[in-house]
PDB file of C-alpha atoms in Angstrom:
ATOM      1  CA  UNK A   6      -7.548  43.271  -1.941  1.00 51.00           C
ATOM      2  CA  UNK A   7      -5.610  39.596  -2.287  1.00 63.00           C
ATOM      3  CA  UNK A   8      -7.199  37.401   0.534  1.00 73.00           C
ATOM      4  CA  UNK A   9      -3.969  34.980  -0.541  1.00 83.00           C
ATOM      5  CA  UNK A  10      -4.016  31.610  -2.138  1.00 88.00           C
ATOM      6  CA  UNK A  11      -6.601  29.083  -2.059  1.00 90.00           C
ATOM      7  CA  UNK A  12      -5.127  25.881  -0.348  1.00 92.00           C
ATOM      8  CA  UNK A  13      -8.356  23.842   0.181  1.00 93.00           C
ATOM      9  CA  UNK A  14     -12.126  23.660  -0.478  1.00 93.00           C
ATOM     10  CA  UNK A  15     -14.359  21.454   1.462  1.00 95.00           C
ATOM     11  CA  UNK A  16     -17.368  20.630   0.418  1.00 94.00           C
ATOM     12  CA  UNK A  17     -18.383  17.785   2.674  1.00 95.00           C
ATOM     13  CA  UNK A  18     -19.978  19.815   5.228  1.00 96.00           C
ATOM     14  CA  UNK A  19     -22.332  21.408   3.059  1.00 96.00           C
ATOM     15  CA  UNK A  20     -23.651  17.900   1.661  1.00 95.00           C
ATOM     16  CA  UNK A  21     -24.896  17.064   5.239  1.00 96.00           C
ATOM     17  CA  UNK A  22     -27.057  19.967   5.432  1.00 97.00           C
ATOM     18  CA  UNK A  23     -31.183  18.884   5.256  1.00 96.00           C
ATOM     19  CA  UNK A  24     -32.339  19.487   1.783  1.00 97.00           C
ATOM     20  CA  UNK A  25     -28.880  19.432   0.173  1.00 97.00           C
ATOM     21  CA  UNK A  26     -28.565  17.943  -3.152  1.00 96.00           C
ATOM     22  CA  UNK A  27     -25.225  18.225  -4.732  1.00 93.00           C
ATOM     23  CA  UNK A  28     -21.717  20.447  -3.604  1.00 94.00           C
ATOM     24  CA  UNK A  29     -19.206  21.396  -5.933  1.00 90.00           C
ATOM     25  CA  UNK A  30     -15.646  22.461  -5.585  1.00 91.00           C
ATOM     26  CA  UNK A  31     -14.225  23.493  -8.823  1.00 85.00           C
ATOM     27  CA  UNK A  32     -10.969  21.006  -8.226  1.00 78.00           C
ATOM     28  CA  UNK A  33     -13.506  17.863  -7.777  1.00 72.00           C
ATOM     29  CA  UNK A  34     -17.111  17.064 -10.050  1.00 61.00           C
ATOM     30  CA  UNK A  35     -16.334  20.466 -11.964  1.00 65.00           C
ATOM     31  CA  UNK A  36     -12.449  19.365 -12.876  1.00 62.00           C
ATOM     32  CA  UNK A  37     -13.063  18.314 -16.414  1.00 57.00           C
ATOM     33  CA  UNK A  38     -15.879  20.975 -17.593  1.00 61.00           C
ATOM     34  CA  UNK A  39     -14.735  24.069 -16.192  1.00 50.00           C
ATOM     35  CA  UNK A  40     -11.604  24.093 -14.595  1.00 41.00           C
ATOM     36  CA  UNK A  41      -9.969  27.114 -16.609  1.00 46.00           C
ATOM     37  CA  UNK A  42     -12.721  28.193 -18.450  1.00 54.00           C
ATOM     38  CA  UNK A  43     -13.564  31.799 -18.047  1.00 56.00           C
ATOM     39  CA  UNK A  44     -17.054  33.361 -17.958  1.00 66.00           C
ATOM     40  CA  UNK A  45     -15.776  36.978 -20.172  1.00 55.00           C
ATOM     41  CA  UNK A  46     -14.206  35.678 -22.911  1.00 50.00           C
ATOM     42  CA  UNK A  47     -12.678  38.738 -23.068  1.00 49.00           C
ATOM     43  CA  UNK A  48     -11.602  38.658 -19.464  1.00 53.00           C
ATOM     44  CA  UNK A  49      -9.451  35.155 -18.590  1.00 50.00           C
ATOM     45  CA  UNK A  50      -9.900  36.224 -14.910  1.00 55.00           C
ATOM     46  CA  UNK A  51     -13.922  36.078 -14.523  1.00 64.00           C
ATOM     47  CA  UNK A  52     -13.757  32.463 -13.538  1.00 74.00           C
ATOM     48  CA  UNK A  53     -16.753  30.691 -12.641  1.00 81.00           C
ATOM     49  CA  UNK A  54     -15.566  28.785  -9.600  1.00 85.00           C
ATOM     50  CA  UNK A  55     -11.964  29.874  -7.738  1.00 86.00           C
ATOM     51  CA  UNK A  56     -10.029  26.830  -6.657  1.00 87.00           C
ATOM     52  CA  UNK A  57      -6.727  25.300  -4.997  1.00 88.00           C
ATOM     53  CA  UNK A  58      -3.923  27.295  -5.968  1.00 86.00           C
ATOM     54  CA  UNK A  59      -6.005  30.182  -7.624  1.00 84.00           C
ATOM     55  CA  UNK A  60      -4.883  33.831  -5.612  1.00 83.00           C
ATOM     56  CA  UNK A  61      -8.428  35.229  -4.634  1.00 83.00           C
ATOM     57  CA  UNK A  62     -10.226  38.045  -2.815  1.00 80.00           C
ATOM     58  CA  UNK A  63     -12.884  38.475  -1.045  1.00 79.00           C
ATOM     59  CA  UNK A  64     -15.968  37.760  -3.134  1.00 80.00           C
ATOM     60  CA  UNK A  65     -14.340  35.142  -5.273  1.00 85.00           C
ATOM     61  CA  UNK A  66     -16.622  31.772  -5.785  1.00 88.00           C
ATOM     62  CA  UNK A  67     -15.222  28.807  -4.209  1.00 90.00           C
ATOM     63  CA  UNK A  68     -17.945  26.451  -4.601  1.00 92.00           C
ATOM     64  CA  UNK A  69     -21.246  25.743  -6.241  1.00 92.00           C
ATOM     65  CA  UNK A  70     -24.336  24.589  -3.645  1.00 95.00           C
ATOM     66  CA  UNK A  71     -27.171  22.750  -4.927  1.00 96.00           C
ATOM     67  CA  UNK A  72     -30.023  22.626  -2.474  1.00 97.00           C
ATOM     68  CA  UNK A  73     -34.420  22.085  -2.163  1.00 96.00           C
ATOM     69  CA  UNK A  74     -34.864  25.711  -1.440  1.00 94.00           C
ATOM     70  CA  UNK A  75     -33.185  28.824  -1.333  1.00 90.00           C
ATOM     71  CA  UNK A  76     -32.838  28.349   2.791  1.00 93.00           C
ATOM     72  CA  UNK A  77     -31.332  25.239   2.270  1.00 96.00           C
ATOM     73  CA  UNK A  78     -28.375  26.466  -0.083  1.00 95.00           C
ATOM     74  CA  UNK A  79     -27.677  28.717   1.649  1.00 92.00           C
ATOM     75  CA  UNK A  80     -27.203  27.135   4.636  1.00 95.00           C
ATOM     76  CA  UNK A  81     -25.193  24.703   2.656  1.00 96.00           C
ATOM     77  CA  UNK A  82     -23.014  28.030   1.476  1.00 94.00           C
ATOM     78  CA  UNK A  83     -22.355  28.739   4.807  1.00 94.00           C
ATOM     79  CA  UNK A  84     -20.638  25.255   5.726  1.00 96.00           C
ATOM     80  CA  UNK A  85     -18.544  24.909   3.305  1.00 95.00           C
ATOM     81  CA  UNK A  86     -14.644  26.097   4.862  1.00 94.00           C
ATOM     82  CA  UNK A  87     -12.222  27.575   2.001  1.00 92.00           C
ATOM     83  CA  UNK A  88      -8.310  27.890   3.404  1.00 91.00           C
ATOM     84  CA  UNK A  89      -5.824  30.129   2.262  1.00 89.00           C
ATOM     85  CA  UNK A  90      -2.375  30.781   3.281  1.00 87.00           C
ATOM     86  CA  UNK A  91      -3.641  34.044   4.662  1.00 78.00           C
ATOM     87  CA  UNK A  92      -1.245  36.235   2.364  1.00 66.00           C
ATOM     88  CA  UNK A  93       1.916  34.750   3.277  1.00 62.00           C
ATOM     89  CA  UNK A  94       4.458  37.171   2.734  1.00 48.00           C
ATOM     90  CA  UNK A  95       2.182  39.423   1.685  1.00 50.00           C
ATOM     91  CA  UNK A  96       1.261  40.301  -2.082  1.00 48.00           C
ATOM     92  CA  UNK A  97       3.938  40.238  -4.120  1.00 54.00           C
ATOM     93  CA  UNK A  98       4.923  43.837  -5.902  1.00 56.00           C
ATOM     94  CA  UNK A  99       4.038  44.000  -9.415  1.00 60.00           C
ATOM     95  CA  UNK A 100       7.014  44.468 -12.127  1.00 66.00           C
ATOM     96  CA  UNK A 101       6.407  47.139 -14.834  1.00 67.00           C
ATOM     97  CA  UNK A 102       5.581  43.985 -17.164  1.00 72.00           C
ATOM     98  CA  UNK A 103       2.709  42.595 -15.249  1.00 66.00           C
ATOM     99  CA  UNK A 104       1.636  46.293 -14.464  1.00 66.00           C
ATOM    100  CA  UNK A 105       1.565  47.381 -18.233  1.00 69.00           C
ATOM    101  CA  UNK A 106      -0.392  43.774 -19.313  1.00 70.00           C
ATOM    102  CA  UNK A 107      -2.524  44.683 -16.797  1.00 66.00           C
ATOM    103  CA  UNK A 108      -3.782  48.053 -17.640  1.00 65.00           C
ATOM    104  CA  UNK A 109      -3.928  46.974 -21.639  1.00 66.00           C
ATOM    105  CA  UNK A 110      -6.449  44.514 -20.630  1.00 63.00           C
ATOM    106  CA  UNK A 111      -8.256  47.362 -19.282  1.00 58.00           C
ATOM    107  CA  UNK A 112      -8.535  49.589 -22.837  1.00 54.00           C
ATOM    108  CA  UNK A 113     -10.325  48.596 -26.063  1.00 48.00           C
ATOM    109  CA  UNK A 114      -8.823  47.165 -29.319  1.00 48.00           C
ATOM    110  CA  UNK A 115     -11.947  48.797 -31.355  1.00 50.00           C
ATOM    111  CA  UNK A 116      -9.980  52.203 -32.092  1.00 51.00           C
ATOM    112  CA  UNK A 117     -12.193  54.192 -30.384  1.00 49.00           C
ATOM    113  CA  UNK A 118      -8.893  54.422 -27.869  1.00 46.00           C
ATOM    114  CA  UNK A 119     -11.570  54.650 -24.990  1.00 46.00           C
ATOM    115  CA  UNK A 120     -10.828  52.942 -21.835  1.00 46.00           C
ATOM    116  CA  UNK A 121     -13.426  49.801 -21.340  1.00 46.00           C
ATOM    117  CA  UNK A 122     -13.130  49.502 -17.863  1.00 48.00           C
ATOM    118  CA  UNK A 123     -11.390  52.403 -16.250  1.00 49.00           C
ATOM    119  CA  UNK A 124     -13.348  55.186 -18.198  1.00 51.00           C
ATOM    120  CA  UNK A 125      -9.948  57.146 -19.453  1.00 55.00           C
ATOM    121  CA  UNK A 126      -8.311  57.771 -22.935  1.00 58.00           C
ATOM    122  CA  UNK A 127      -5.716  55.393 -24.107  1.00 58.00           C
ATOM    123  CA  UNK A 128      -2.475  56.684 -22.959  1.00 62.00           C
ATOM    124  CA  UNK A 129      -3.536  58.342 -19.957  1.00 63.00           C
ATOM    125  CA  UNK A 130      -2.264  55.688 -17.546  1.00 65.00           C
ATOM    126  CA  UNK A 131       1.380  54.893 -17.997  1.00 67.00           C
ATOM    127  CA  UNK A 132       3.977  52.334 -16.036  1.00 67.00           C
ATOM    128  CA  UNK A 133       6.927  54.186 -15.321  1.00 68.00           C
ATOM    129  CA  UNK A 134       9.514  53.022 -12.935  1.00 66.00           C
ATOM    130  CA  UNK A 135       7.062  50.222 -11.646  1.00 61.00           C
ATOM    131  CA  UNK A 136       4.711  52.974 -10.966  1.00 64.00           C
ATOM    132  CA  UNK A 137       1.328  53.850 -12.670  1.00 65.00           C
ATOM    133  CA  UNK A 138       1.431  57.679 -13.877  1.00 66.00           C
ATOM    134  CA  UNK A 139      -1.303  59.484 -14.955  1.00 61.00           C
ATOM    135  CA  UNK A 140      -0.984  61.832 -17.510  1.00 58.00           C
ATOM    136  CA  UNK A 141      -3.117  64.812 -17.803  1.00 51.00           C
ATOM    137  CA  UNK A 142      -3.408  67.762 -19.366  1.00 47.00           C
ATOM    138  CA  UNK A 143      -4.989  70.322 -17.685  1.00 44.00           C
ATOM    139  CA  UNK A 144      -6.053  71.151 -13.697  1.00 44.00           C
ATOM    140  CA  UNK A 145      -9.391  69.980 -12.369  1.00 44.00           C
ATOM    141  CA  UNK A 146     -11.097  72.775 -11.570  1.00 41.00           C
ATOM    142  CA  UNK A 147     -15.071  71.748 -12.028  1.00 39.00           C
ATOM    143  CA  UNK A 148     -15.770  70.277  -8.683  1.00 36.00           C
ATOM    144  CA  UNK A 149     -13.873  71.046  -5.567  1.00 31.00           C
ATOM    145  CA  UNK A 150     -14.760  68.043  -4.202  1.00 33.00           C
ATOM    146  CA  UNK A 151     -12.433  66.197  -6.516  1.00 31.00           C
ATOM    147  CA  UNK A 152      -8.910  66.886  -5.091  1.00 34.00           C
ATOM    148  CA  UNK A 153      -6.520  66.052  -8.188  1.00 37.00           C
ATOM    149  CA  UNK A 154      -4.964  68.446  -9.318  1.00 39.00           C
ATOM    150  CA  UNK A 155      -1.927  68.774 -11.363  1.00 40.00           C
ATOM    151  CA  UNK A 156      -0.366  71.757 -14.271  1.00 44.00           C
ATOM    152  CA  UNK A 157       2.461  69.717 -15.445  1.00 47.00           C
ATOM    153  CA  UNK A 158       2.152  66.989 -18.415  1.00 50.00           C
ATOM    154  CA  UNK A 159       2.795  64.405 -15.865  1.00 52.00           C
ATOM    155  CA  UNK A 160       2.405  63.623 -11.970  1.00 52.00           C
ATOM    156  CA  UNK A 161       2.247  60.561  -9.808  1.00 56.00           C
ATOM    157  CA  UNK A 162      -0.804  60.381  -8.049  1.00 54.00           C
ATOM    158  CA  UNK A 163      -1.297  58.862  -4.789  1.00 63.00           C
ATOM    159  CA  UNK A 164      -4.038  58.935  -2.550  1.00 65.00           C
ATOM    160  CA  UNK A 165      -7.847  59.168  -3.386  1.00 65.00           C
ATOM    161  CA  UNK A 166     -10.569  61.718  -5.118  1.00 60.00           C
ATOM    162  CA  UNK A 167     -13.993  62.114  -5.784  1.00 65.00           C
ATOM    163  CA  UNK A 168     -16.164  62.722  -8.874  1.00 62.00           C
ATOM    164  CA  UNK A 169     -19.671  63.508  -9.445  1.00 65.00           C
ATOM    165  CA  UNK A 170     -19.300  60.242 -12.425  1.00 61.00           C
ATOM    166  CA  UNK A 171     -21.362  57.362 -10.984  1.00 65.00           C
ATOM    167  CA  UNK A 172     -21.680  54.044 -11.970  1.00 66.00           C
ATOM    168  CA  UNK A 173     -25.205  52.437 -13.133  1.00 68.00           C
ATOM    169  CA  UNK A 174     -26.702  49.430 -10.630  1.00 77.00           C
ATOM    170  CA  UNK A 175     -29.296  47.077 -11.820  1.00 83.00           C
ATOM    171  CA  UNK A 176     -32.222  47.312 -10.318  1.00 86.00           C
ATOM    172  CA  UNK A 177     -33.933  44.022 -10.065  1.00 88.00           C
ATOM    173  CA  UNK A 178     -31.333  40.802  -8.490  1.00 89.00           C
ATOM    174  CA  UNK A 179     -29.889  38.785 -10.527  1.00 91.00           C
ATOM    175  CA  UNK A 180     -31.593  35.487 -11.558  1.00 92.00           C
ATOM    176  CA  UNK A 181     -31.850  32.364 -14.063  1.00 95.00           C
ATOM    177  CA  UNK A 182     -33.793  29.125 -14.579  1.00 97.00           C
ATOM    178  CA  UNK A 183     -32.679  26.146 -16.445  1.00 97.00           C
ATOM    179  CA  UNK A 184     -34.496  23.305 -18.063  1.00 98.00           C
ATOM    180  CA  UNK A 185     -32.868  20.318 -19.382  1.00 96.00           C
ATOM    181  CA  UNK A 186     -34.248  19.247 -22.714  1.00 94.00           C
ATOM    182  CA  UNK A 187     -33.865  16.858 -25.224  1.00 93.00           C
ATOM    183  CA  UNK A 188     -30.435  15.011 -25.273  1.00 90.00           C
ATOM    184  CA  UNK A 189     -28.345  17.746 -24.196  1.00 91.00           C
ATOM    185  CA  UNK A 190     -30.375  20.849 -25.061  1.00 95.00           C
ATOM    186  CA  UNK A 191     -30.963  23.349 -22.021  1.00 97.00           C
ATOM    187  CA  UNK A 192     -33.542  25.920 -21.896  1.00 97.00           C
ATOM    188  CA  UNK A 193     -31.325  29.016 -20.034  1.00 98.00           C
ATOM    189  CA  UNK A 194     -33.930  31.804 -19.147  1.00 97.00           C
ATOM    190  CA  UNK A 195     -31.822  34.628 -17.940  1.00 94.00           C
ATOM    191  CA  UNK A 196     -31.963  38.322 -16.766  1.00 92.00           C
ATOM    192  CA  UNK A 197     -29.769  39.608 -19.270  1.00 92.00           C
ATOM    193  CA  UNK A 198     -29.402  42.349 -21.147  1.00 91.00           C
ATOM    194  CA  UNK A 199     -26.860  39.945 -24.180  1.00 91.00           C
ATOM    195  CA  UNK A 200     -28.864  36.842 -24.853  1.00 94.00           C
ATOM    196  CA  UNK A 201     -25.952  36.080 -27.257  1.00 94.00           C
ATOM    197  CA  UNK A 202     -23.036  36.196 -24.993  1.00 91.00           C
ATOM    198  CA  UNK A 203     -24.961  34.164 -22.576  1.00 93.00           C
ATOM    199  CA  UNK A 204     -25.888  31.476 -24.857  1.00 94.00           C
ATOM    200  CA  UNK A 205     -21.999  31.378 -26.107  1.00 91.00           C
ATOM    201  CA  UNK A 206     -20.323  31.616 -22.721  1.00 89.00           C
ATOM    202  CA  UNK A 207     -22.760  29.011 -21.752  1.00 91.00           C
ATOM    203  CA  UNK A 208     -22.061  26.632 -24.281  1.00 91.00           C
ATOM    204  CA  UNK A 209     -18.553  26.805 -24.107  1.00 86.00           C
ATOM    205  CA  UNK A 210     -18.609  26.167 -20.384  1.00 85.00           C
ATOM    206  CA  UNK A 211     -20.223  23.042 -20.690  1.00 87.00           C
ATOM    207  CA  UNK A 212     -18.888  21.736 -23.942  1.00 86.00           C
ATOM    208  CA  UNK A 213     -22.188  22.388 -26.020  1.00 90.00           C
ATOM    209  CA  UNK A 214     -23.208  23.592 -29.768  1.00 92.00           C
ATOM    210  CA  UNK A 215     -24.475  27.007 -29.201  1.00 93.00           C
ATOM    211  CA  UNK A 216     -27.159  25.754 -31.109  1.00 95.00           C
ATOM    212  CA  UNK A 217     -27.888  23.230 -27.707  1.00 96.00           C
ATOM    213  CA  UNK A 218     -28.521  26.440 -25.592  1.00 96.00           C
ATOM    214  CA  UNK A 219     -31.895  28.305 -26.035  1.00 97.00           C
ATOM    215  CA  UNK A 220     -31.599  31.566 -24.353  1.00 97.00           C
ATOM    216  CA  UNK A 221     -34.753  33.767 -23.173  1.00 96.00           C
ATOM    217  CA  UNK A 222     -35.096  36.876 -21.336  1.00 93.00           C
ATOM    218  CA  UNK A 223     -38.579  38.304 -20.359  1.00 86.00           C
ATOM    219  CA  UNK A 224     -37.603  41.132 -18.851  1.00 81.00           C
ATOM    220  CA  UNK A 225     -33.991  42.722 -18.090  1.00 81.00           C
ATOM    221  CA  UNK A 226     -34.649  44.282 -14.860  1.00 74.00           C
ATOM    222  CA  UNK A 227     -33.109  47.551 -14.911  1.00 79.00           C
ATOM    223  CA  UNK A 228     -30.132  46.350 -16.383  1.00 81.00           C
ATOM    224  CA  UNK A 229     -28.202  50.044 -17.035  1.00 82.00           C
ATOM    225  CA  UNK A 230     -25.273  47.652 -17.949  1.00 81.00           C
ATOM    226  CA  UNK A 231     -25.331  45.481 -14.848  1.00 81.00           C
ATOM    227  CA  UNK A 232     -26.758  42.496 -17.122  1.00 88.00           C
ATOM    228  CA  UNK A 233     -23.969  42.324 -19.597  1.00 86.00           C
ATOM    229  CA  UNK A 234     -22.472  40.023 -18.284  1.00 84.00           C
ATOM    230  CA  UNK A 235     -22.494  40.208 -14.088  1.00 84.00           C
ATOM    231  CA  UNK A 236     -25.459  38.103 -15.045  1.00 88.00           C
ATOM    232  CA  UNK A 237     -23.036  35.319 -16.243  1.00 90.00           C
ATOM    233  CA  UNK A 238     -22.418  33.284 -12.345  1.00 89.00           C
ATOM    234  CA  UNK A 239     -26.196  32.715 -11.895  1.00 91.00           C
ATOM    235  CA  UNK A 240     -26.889  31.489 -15.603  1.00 93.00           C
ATOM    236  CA  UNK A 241     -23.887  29.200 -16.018  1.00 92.00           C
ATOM    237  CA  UNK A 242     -24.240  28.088 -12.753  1.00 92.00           C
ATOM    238  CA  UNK A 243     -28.364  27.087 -13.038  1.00 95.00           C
ATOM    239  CA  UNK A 244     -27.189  25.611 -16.645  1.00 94.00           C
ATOM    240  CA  UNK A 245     -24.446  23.570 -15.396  1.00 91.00           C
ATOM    241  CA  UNK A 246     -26.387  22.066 -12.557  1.00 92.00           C
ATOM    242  CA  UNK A 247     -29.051  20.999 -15.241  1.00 94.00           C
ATOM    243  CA  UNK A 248     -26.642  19.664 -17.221  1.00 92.00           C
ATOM    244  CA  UNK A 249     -25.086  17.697 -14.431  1.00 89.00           C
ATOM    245  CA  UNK A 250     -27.988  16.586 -12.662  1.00 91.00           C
ATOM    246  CA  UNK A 251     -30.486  16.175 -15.560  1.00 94.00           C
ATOM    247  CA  UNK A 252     -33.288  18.526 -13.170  1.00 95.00           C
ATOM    248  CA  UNK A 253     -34.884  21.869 -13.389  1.00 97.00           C
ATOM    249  CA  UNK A 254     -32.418  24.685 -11.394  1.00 97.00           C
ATOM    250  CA  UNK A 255     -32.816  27.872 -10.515  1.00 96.00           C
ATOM    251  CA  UNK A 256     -31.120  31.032  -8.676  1.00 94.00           C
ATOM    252  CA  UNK A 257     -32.354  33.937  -7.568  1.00 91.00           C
ATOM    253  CA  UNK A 258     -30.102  36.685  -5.771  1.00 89.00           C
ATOM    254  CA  UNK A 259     -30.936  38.871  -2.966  1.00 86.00           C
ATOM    255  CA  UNK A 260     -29.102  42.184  -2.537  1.00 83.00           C
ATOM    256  CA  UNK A 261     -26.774  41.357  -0.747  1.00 81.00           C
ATOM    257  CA  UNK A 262     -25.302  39.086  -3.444  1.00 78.00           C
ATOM    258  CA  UNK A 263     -25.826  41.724  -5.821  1.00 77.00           C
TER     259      UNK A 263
END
């Protein structure tokens, strides 16, 4: 759901807080390494950091809290004050063009013709009169708690159903620790489950050879997907503050986070 459009990010009262160390905004210290960079490289909307003039939700990162303990950045989190303009006008309707870019970004271009997010066959979800359609081909009889149901080649669907699918969760929190090295090597150890995409996203975020970003991963955690690349706020983040400050970093999620 669209929270509305990030007018300001202050940082200032987070770097009073006992034990603080450094506060970033994206639109300030982080302007010239990351300002449009995006963690997915094959999702331009994963940003790192959110900033002014960036449309964002709830659960988008605004800013970047470096602290001398976990209690300390997060009390640090907590003062920082993000504005928006609350919605104004309310989100704006979607045209069939934005609609159709939107669910091609959602299906693979591997030929399998599987969907990479949303879990259905390409074609199944069409834009038709600024409306998504989906296109089946038979009633849903296998579970009567899932209340689609349809006999024609086409229907509009509206409303909500359920499905005995489910979705894998990690099962340890995220977490990352970063070591600056020599010149402007970095030591990234990382739950992850793609050591590679870390290492790339990594060193594209900050300007770096790959070759400048050692990636190692003890253990995954009960990854079941979760670690592809969810993983990718708390290692760039730890990495970036290393790079930055030229000191050891680390992040550790609770659940909550998660």
């Amino acid at each position: 759901k669209r929270s509305g459009t990030v007018t300001s990010v202050d940082v200032s009262g987070a770097k009073r807080v006992p034990g603080a160390v450094a506060a970033f905004s994206r639109d300030d210290a982080l302007r010239d390494l990351v300002a449009a960079e995006s963690l997915a490289l094959d999702d331009a909307d994963d940003l790192l950091l959110w900033g002014v003039g960036d449309d964002v939700f709830v659960g988008c990162r605004v800013a970047l809290c470096v602290g001398t303990s976990d209690l300390a950045a997060l009390a640090m989190a907590r003062a920082v004050r993000c504005a928006t303009d609350g919605g104004a006008g309310g989100a704006a309707a979607l045209t069939s063009a934005e609609l159709k870019a939107a669910l091609a970004a959602h299906f693979s271009d591997d030929g399998s013709g599987k969907g990479r997010k949303l879990g259905l066959r390409r074609g199944a979800l069409r834009v038709v009169d600024d409306h998504v359609v989906l296109k089946t081909t038979s009633s849903t009889t296998t579970d009567d708690r899932v209340v689609l149901k349809t006999t024609s080649s086409t229907k509009t669907v509206s409303g909500a159903f359920a499905t005995p699918l489910q979705k894998h969760f990690h099962m340890e929190t995220h977490s990352a620790r970063c070591v600056p090295g020599e010149g402007s090597r970095l030591l990234l150890t990382a739950s992850t489950q793609d050591p590679t995409l870390t290492q790339t996203v990594t060193a594209s975020l900050l300007g770096l050879r790959a070759a400048d970003v050692v990636v190692a991963c003890r253990r995954a955690g009960g990854g079941f997907g979760g670690k592809l690349t969810l993983h990718l706020p708390a290692a760039t983040s730890v990495a970036l503050v290393a790079a930055k400050l030229g000191v050891p970093a680390r992040y550790h999620a609770d659940r909550r986070d998660d």
